[in-house]
PDB file of C-alpha atoms in Angstrom:
ATOM      1  CA  MET A 214     141.614 127.733 116.051  1.00 36.00           C
ATOM      2  CA  ILE A 215     140.451 124.212 115.359  1.00 40.00           C
ATOM      3  CA  ALA A 216     140.335 122.154 118.558  1.00 36.00           C
ATOM      4  CA  TYR A 217     140.732 118.385 118.464  1.00 36.00           C
ATOM      5  CA  ARG A 218     138.149 116.100 119.967  1.00 37.00           C
ATOM      6  CA  LYS A 219     137.754 112.364 120.641  1.00 41.00           C
ATOM      7  CA  LEU A 220     136.272 110.321 117.806  1.00 47.00           C
ATOM      8  CA  TRP A 221     135.492 107.335 119.829  1.00 45.00           C
ATOM      9  CA  CYS A 222     138.203 108.746 119.219  1.00 42.00           C
ATOM     10  CA  TYR A 223     138.434 111.957 117.046  1.00 41.00           C
ATOM     11  CA  ASN A 224     136.610 114.601 115.031  1.00 43.00           C
ATOM     12  CA  VAL A 225     137.164 118.265 114.137  1.00 40.00           C
ATOM     13  CA  SER A 226     135.403 121.091 112.347  1.00 41.00           C
ATOM     14  CA  CYS A 227     135.407 124.896 111.972  1.00 42.00           C
ATOM     15  CA  LYS A 228     132.593 127.223 112.989  1.00 38.00           C
ATOM     16  CA  GLY A 229     131.593 130.757 112.075  1.00 41.00           C
ATOM     17  CA  LEU A 230     131.968 132.880 108.946  1.00 36.00           C
ATOM     18  CA  GLN A 231     134.971 134.683 110.447  1.00 36.00           C
ATOM     19  CA  ASP A 232     135.985 132.385 113.313  1.00 40.00           C
ATOM     20  CA  ASP A 233     136.710 128.656 113.595  1.00 40.00           C
ATOM     21  CA  ILE A 234     134.878 127.322 116.643  1.00 32.00           C
ATOM     22  CA  ILE A 235     133.966 123.738 117.522  1.00 34.00           C
ATOM     23  CA  ASN A 236     130.285 122.896 117.947  1.00 38.00           C
ATOM     24  CA  GLU A 237     130.522 120.684 121.018  1.00 35.00           C
ATOM     25  CA  LYS A 238     126.888 119.980 121.859  1.00 34.00           C
ATOM     26  CA  ASN A 239     126.185 117.599 118.974  1.00 40.00           C
ATOM     27  CA  PHE A 240     129.560 115.810 118.949  1.00 35.00           C
ATOM     28  CA  VAL A 241     128.840 112.811 121.209  1.00 32.00           C
ATOM     29  CA  ALA A 242     125.412 112.102 119.720  1.00 36.00           C
ATOM     30  CA  LYS A 243     126.771 112.478 116.193  1.00 39.00           C
ATOM     31  CA  PHE A 244     129.632 110.084 116.750  1.00 39.00           C
ATOM     32  CA  PHE A 245     127.569 107.317 118.320  1.00 36.00           C
ATOM     33  CA  PHE A 246     125.068 107.583 115.449  1.00 36.00           C
ATOM     34  CA  VAL A 247     127.947 107.198 112.978  1.00 41.00           C
ATOM     35  CA  PHE A 248     129.346 104.332 115.054  1.00 41.00           C
ATOM     36  CA  LEU A 249     126.081 102.389 114.835  1.00 38.00           C
ATOM     37  CA  VAL A 250     125.739 103.066 111.121  1.00 37.00           C
ATOM     38  CA  VAL A 251     129.268 101.819 110.490  1.00 44.00           C
ATOM     39  CA  LEU A 252     128.631  98.655 112.445  1.00 43.00           C
ATOM     40  CA  THR A 253     125.243  97.849 110.923  1.00 39.00           C
ATOM     41  CA  GLN A 254     126.282  98.474 107.320  1.00 40.00           C
ATOM     42  CA  ILE A 255     129.505  96.490 107.204  1.00 44.00           C
ATOM     43  CA  SER A 256     130.271  94.908 103.851  1.00 42.00           C
ATOM     44  CA  SER A 257     131.241  91.242 103.715  1.00 44.00           C
ATOM     45  CA  PRO A 258     134.937  90.421 103.332  1.00 43.00           C
ATOM     46  CA  THR A 259     136.159  89.016 100.046  1.00 42.00           C
ATOM     47  CA  ILE A 260     136.371  85.551 101.550  1.00 41.00           C
ATOM     48  CA  VAL A 261     133.112  84.762 103.328  1.00 41.00           C
ATOM     49  CA  PHE A 262     133.717  83.453 106.831  1.00 45.00           C
ATOM     50  CA  ALA A 263     131.022  81.401 108.501  1.00 54.00           C
ATOM     51  CA  GLY A 264     130.646  83.687 111.521  1.00 69.00           C
ATOM     52  CA  ALA A 265     130.355  87.031 109.725  1.00 77.00           C
ATOM     53  CA  ARG A 266     126.571  86.969 109.387  1.00 81.00           C
ATOM     54  CA  GLU A 267     126.147  85.745 112.954  1.00 86.00           C
ATOM     55  CA  ALA A 268     128.356  88.551 114.249  1.00 87.00           C
ATOM     56  CA  LYS A 269     126.364  91.209 112.418  1.00 87.00           C
ATOM     57  CA  SER A 270     123.043  89.734 113.570  1.00 88.00           C
ATOM     58  CA  ALA A 271     124.268  89.633 117.158  1.00 89.00           C
ATOM     59  CA  LEU A 272     125.336  93.257 116.944  1.00 86.00           C
ATOM     60  CA  VAL A 273     121.977  94.386 115.585  1.00 87.00           C
ATOM     61  CA  ALA A 274     120.349  92.509 118.471  1.00 87.00           C
ATOM     62  CA  ARG A 275     122.755  94.290 120.865  1.00 89.00           C
ATOM     63  CA  ASN A 276     124.186  90.930 121.898  1.00 90.00           C
ATOM     64  CA  TYR A 277     127.678  92.354 122.083  1.00 91.00           C
ATOM     65  CA  VAL A 278     129.226  89.319 123.771  1.00 94.00           C
ATOM     66  CA  GLU A 279     128.157  87.084 120.894  1.00 92.00           C
ATOM     67  CA  ALA A 280     129.271  89.665 118.342  1.00 91.00           C
ATOM     68  CA  PHE A 281     132.635  89.855 120.086  1.00 94.00           C
ATOM     69  CA  ASN A 282     133.055  86.079 120.091  1.00 93.00           C
ATOM     70  CA  GLN A 283     132.180  85.756 116.417  1.00 91.00           C
ATOM     71  CA  TRP A 284     134.397  88.616 115.295  1.00 92.00           C
ATOM     72  CA  LYS A 285     137.262  87.471 117.504  1.00 94.00           C
ATOM     73  CA  SER A 286     137.387  84.124 115.709  1.00 92.00           C
ATOM     74  CA  LEU A 287     137.350  85.832 112.322  1.00 94.00           C
ATOM     75  CA  ALA A 288     139.902  88.445 113.406  1.00 95.00           C
ATOM     76  CA  GLU A 289     142.313  85.820 114.650  1.00 95.00           C
ATOM     77  CA  ALA A 290     141.921  84.082 111.291  1.00 93.00           C
ATOM     78  CA  GLY A 291     143.155  87.278 109.625  1.00 93.00           C
ATOM     79  CA  ASP A 292     139.960  88.939 108.354  1.00 94.00           C
ATOM     80  CA  PRO A 293     140.593  92.747 108.257  1.00 96.00           C
ATOM     81  CA  VAL A 294     136.884  93.647 108.483  1.00 95.00           C
ATOM     82  CA  ALA A 295     136.485  91.532 111.622  1.00 95.00           C
ATOM     83  CA  GLN A 296     139.687  93.001 113.040  1.00 97.00           C
ATOM     84  CA  PHE A 297     138.346  96.507 112.522  1.00 97.00           C
ATOM     85  CA  ASN A 298     135.023  95.664 114.186  1.00 96.00           C
ATOM     86  CA  LEU A 299     136.731  93.881 117.055  1.00 97.00           C
ATOM     87  CA  GLY A 300     138.712  97.063 117.632  1.00 97.00           C
ATOM     88  CA  LEU A 301     135.482  99.044 117.812  1.00 96.00           C
ATOM     89  CA  LEU A 302     134.092  96.713 120.476  1.00 96.00           C
ATOM     90  CA  TYR A 303     137.292  97.029 122.519  1.00 97.00           C
ATOM     91  CA  ALA A 304     137.220 100.812 122.107  1.00 96.00           C
ATOM     92  CA  HIS A 305     133.669 101.085 123.448  1.00 95.00           C
ATOM     93  CA  GLY A 306     133.804  98.243 125.962  1.00 96.00           C
ATOM     94  CA  GLN A 307     130.935  96.368 124.310  1.00 95.00           C
ATOM     95  CA  GLY A 308     130.997  92.621 124.859  1.00 95.00           C
ATOM     96  CA  VAL A 309     134.423  92.965 126.461  1.00 96.00           C
ATOM     97  CA  PRO A 310     136.045  95.303 129.028  1.00 96.00           C
ATOM     98  CA  GLN A 311     137.089  98.569 127.411  1.00 97.00           C
ATOM     99  CA  ASP A 312     140.713  98.427 126.323  1.00 97.00           C
ATOM    100  CA  LYS A 313     141.872 101.217 124.028  1.00 97.00           C
ATOM    101  CA  ALA A 314     145.343  99.771 123.570  1.00 97.00           C
ATOM    102  CA  ARG A 315     143.766  96.506 122.415  1.00 98.00           C
ATOM    103  CA  ALA A 316     141.554  98.475 120.034  1.00 98.00           C
ATOM    104  CA  VAL A 317     144.667 100.035 118.524  1.00 98.00           C
ATOM    105  CA  PHE A 318     146.251  96.580 118.239  1.00 98.00           C
ATOM    106  CA  TRP A 319     143.365  95.261 116.162  1.00 98.00           C
ATOM    107  CA  TRP A 320     143.062  98.421 114.074  1.00 98.00           C
ATOM    108  CA  ARG A 321     146.757  98.135 113.264  1.00 98.00           C
ATOM    109  CA  ASN A 322     146.267  94.551 112.112  1.00 98.00           C
ATOM    110  CA  ALA A 323     143.254  95.557 110.040  1.00 98.00           C
ATOM    111  CA  THR A 324     145.208  98.436 108.500  1.00 98.00           C
ATOM    112  CA  GLU A 325     148.002  96.091 107.484  1.00 96.00           C
ATOM    113  CA  GLY A 326     145.303  93.976 105.829  1.00 96.00           C
ATOM    114  CA  GLY A 327     144.153  96.956 103.784  1.00 97.00           C
ATOM    115  CA  ASN A 328     141.149  98.171 105.776  1.00 98.00           C
ATOM    116  CA  LEU A 329     140.869 101.931 105.179  1.00 98.00           C
ATOM    117  CA  ASP A 330     138.488 102.603 108.088  1.00 98.00           C
ATOM    118  CA  ALA A 331     141.017 101.027 110.426  1.00 98.00           C
ATOM    119  CA  ALA A 332     143.810 103.185 108.964  1.00 98.00           C
ATOM    120  CA  TYR A 333     141.734 106.292 109.675  1.00 98.00           C
ATOM    121  CA  TYR A 334     140.932 105.232 113.241  1.00 98.00           C
ATOM    122  CA  LEU A 335     144.547 104.233 113.874  1.00 98.00           C
ATOM    123  CA  GLY A 336     145.776 107.599 112.653  1.00 98.00           C
ATOM    124  CA  SER A 337     143.182 109.384 114.764  1.00 97.00           C
ATOM    125  CA  CYS A 338     144.381 107.574 117.886  1.00 97.00           C
ATOM    126  CA  TYR A 339     147.983 108.590 117.206  1.00 98.00           C
ATOM    127  CA  LEU A 340     146.789 112.136 116.715  1.00 97.00           C
ATOM    128  CA  ILE A 341     145.296 112.461 120.203  1.00 96.00           C
ATOM    129  CA  GLY A 342     147.262 109.780 122.062  1.00 97.00           C
ATOM    130  CA  GLU A 343     144.453 107.323 122.808  1.00 96.00           C
ATOM    131  CA  GLY A 344     145.617 103.745 123.297  1.00 96.00           C
ATOM    132  CA  VAL A 345     149.019 104.715 121.958  1.00 97.00           C
ATOM    133  CA  GLU A 346     151.578 107.472 122.532  1.00 97.00           C
ATOM    134  CA  LYS A 347     150.689 110.659 120.670  1.00 97.00           C
ATOM    135  CA  ASP A 348     152.643 111.061 117.439  1.00 98.00           C
ATOM    136  CA  VAL A 349     151.247 113.537 114.911  1.00 97.00           C
ATOM    137  CA  SER A 350     153.651 112.523 112.146  1.00 97.00           C
ATOM    138  CA  THR A 351     152.581 108.884 112.410  1.00 98.00           C
ATOM    139  CA  ALA A 352     148.970 110.035 112.647  1.00 98.00           C
ATOM    140  CA  ALA A 353     149.274 111.979 109.415  1.00 98.00           C
ATOM    141  CA  ARG A 354     150.851 108.979 107.667  1.00 98.00           C
ATOM    142  CA  TRP A 355     147.986 106.618 108.524  1.00 98.00           C
ATOM    143  CA  ILE A 356     145.303 109.206 107.837  1.00 98.00           C
ATOM    144  CA  ARG A 357     146.895 109.950 104.466  1.00 98.00           C
ATOM    145  CA  ARG A 358     146.872 106.248 103.598  1.00 98.00           C
ATOM    146  CA  ALA A 359     143.141 106.090 104.282  1.00 98.00           C
ATOM    147  CA  ALA A 360     142.475 109.378 102.474  1.00 98.00           C
ATOM    148  CA  GLU A 361     144.388 108.355  99.367  1.00 98.00           C
ATOM    149  CA  GLY A 362     142.396 105.111  99.351  1.00 98.00           C
ATOM    150  CA  GLY A 363     139.154 107.113  99.252  1.00 98.00           C
ATOM    151  CA  GLN A 364     138.036 107.024 102.895  1.00 98.00           C
ATOM    152  CA  ALA A 365     135.975 110.212 103.072  1.00 98.00           C
ATOM    153  CA  GLN A 366     136.348 110.976 106.793  1.00 98.00           C
ATOM    154  CA  ALA A 367     140.108 110.599 106.436  1.00 98.00           C
ATOM    155  CA  GLN A 368     140.070 113.008 103.492  1.00 98.00           C
ATOM    156  CA  SER A 369     138.253 115.545 105.636  1.00 98.00           C
ATOM    157  CA  GLN A 370     140.656 114.979 108.506  1.00 98.00           C
ATOM    158  CA  LEU A 371     143.717 115.281 106.283  1.00 98.00           C
ATOM    159  CA  GLY A 372     142.353 118.649 105.207  1.00 98.00           C
ATOM    160  CA  ASN A 373     142.189 119.627 108.868  1.00 98.00           C
ATOM    161  CA  LEU A 374     145.800 118.536 109.366  1.00 98.00           C
ATOM    162  CA  TYR A 375     146.982 120.666 106.458  1.00 98.00           C
ATOM    163  CA  TRP A 376     144.923 123.613 107.710  1.00 98.00           C
ATOM    164  CA  LYS A 377     146.533 123.515 111.131  1.00 97.00           C
ATOM    165  CA  GLY A 378     149.921 122.080 110.168  1.00 97.00           C
ATOM    166  CA  GLU A 379     149.629 118.959 112.332  1.00 97.00           C
ATOM    167  CA  GLY A 380     152.062 116.277 111.175  1.00 97.00           C
ATOM    168  CA  VAL A 381     152.376 118.036 107.817  1.00 97.00           C
ATOM    169  CA  ALA A 382     153.511 121.468 106.695  1.00 98.00           C
ATOM    170  CA  PRO A 383     150.587 123.936 106.796  1.00 98.00           C
ATOM    171  CA  ASP A 384     149.105 124.326 103.326  1.00 98.00           C
ATOM    172  CA  ASN A 385     145.724 125.986 102.836  1.00 98.00           C
ATOM    173  CA  GLN A 386     145.411 124.870  99.222  1.00 98.00           C
ATOM    174  CA  SER A 387     146.018 121.218 100.121  1.00 98.00           C
ATOM    175  CA  ALA A 388     143.557 121.579 102.990  1.00 98.00           C
ATOM    176  CA  PHE A 389     140.929 122.904 100.600  1.00 98.00           C
ATOM    177  CA  ASN A 390     141.588 120.155  98.043  1.00 98.00           C
ATOM    178  CA  TRP A 391     141.163 117.359 100.587  1.00 98.00           C
ATOM    179  CA  TRP A 392     138.055 118.953 102.087  1.00 98.00           C
ATOM    180  CA  LEU A 393     136.603 119.234  98.594  1.00 98.00           C
ATOM    181  CA  LYS A 394     137.091 115.495  97.973  1.00 98.00           C
ATOM    182  CA  ALA A 395     135.245 114.653 101.188  1.00 98.00           C
ATOM    183  CA  ALA A 396     132.592 117.306 100.605  1.00 98.00           C
ATOM    184  CA  ALA A 397     131.826 115.897  97.162  1.00 98.00           C
ATOM    185  CA  VAL A 398     130.692 112.609  98.719  1.00 98.00           C
ATOM    186  CA  GLY A 399     128.600 114.271 101.417  1.00 97.00           C
ATOM    187  CA  VAL A 400     130.789 114.735 104.514  1.00 98.00           C
ATOM    188  CA  ALA A 401     129.006 117.621 106.218  1.00 98.00           C
ATOM    189  CA  ASP A 402     131.925 119.115 108.153  1.00 97.00           C
ATOM    190  CA  ALA A 403     134.037 119.039 104.987  1.00 98.00           C
ATOM    191  CA  GLN A 404     131.245 120.801 103.107  1.00 98.00           C
ATOM    192  CA  TYR A 405     131.241 123.435 105.807  1.00 98.00           C
ATOM    193  CA  ASN A 406     135.018 123.845 105.602  1.00 98.00           C
ATOM    194  CA  VAL A 407     134.873 124.187 101.814  1.00 98.00           C
ATOM    195  CA  GLY A 408     132.276 126.923 102.263  1.00 98.00           C
ATOM    196  CA  ASP A 409     134.374 128.593 104.934  1.00 98.00           C
ATOM    197  CA  SER A 410     137.422 128.482 102.643  1.00 98.00           C
ATOM    198  CA  TYR A 411     135.485 130.173  99.848  1.00 98.00           C
ATOM    199  CA  ALA A 412     134.127 132.761 102.289  1.00 97.00           C
ATOM    200  CA  ALA A 413     137.594 133.607 103.602  1.00 97.00           C
ATOM    201  CA  GLY A 414     139.515 133.170 100.344  1.00 98.00           C
ATOM    202  CA  ARG A 415     141.708 130.620 102.106  1.00 97.00           C
ATOM    203  CA  GLY A 416     143.361 128.132  99.749  1.00 97.00           C
ATOM    204  CA  VAL A 417     141.001 129.187  96.967  1.00 98.00           C
ATOM    205  CA  THR A 418     139.809 132.425  95.382  1.00 98.00           C
ATOM    206  CA  LYS A 419     137.203 134.143  97.565  1.00 98.00           C
ATOM    207  CA  ASP A 420     133.716 133.423  96.227  1.00 97.00           C
ATOM    208  CA  ASP A 421     130.672 134.155  98.404  1.00 97.00           C
ATOM    209  CA  VAL A 422     128.305 132.403  95.995  1.00 97.00           C
ATOM    210  CA  GLN A 423     130.280 129.160  96.236  1.00 97.00           C
ATOM    211  CA  ALA A 424     130.495 129.639 100.003  1.00 98.00           C
ATOM    212  CA  LEU A 425     126.714 129.879 100.143  1.00 97.00           C
ATOM    213  CA  ILE A 426     126.303 126.725  98.033  1.00 97.00           C
ATOM    214  CA  TRP A 427     128.536 124.629 100.272  1.00 98.00           C
ATOM    215  CA  PHE A 428     127.173 126.036 103.529  1.00 98.00           C
ATOM    216  CA  ARG A 429     123.697 125.147 102.300  1.00 97.00           C
ATOM    217  CA  LYS A 430     124.756 121.566 101.489  1.00 98.00           C
ATOM    218  CA  ALA A 431     126.052 121.115 105.019  1.00 98.00           C
ATOM    219  CA  ALA A 432     123.047 122.894 106.539  1.00 98.00           C
ATOM    220  CA  ASP A 433     120.666 120.617 104.648  1.00 98.00           C
ATOM    221  CA  GLN A 434     122.289 117.669 106.453  1.00 97.00           C
ATOM    222  CA  GLY A 435     121.505 119.282 109.796  1.00 97.00           C
ATOM    223  CA  TYR A 436     125.047 120.514 110.435  1.00 98.00           C
ATOM    224  CA  ALA A 437     124.480 123.230 113.025  1.00 98.00           C
ATOM    225  CA  PRO A 438     127.534 125.458 112.333  1.00 97.00           C
ATOM    226  CA  ALA A 439     126.519 125.659 108.672  1.00 98.00           C
ATOM    227  CA  GLN A 440     122.920 126.453 109.589  1.00 98.00           C
ATOM    228  CA  TYR A 441     124.122 129.279 111.813  1.00 97.00           C
ATOM    229  CA  THR A 442     126.503 130.649 109.180  1.00 97.00           C
ATOM    230  CA  LEU A 443     123.829 130.418 106.494  1.00 96.00           C
ATOM    231  CA  GLY A 444     121.568 132.487 108.731  1.00 96.00           C
ATOM    232  CA  VAL A 445     124.312 135.084 109.133  1.00 96.00           C
ATOM    233  CA  MET A 446     124.739 135.296 105.365  1.00 96.00           C
ATOM    234  CA  TYR A 447     121.009 135.811 104.852  1.00 95.00           C
ATOM    235  CA  SER A 448     120.823 138.406 107.600  1.00 94.00           C
ATOM    236  CA  LYS A 449     123.711 140.380 106.100  1.00 93.00           C
ATOM    237  CA  GLY A 450     122.682 139.850 102.494  1.00 93.00           C
ATOM    238  CA  ILE A 451     125.928 138.083 101.590  1.00 93.00           C
ATOM    239  CA  ALA A 452     125.455 136.419  98.159  1.00 91.00           C
ATOM    240  CA  VAL A 453     121.695 136.570  98.756  1.00 83.00           C
ATOM    241  CA  CYS A 454     119.053 139.269  99.053  1.00 65.00           C
ATOM    242  CA  SER A 455     118.686 140.425 102.645  1.00 49.00           C
ATOM    243  CA  ARG A 456     115.588 139.054 104.364  1.00 46.00           C
ATOM    244  CA  ARG A 457     115.431 141.938 106.808  1.00 46.00           C
ATOM    245  CA  SER A 458     112.745 144.550 106.190  1.00 37.00           C
TER     246      SER A 458
END
């Protein structure tokens, strides 16, 4: 069974050629790496606000109080990118006391302004009940909005929802299709799940060669469950020549 985990907030993946098991050891480190990448590679909003560059520079310098002050001004002026980033600072308690409900407030505002990352985070919080009462139907709605807009992590997560039937009717083919969208742009856990679907014939015709291809893509990104499963395939000679003497 897939188990749900916090992402600040939320993440989920399958593990094993036959079983679906969460790899817990790398979760926290992986998320905080992604968190820093998101924050340091933020694109400018359509309308350039004076404090945007200062906020980003302050963040890179780990001056979270200054980053908070700059983004707060922009967020209150209605900038969705600043609203999303302000939510992240509230979520992690950086530059301001941690307040998950306030994070949700700003992510909701950013979502209404069209920010797809905020829609994904908002849906994730509804999914696990962080900063807001748990509501899987509402979670699925926000995650779908982000996924349909092209947010790759949301596409992967929507696949997970269809696989387990959380907030949507269970549908292995829809799960596979959403994972494939995310996998195509390099989301490692989605690549793993595409491989696992091919290996199990779940939502798609069983194809060990395709399973091997997608497991290898995820493994090449350092995704430990895929590396393990790839090793199992080599050891058993599944879609490859056995390496055992």
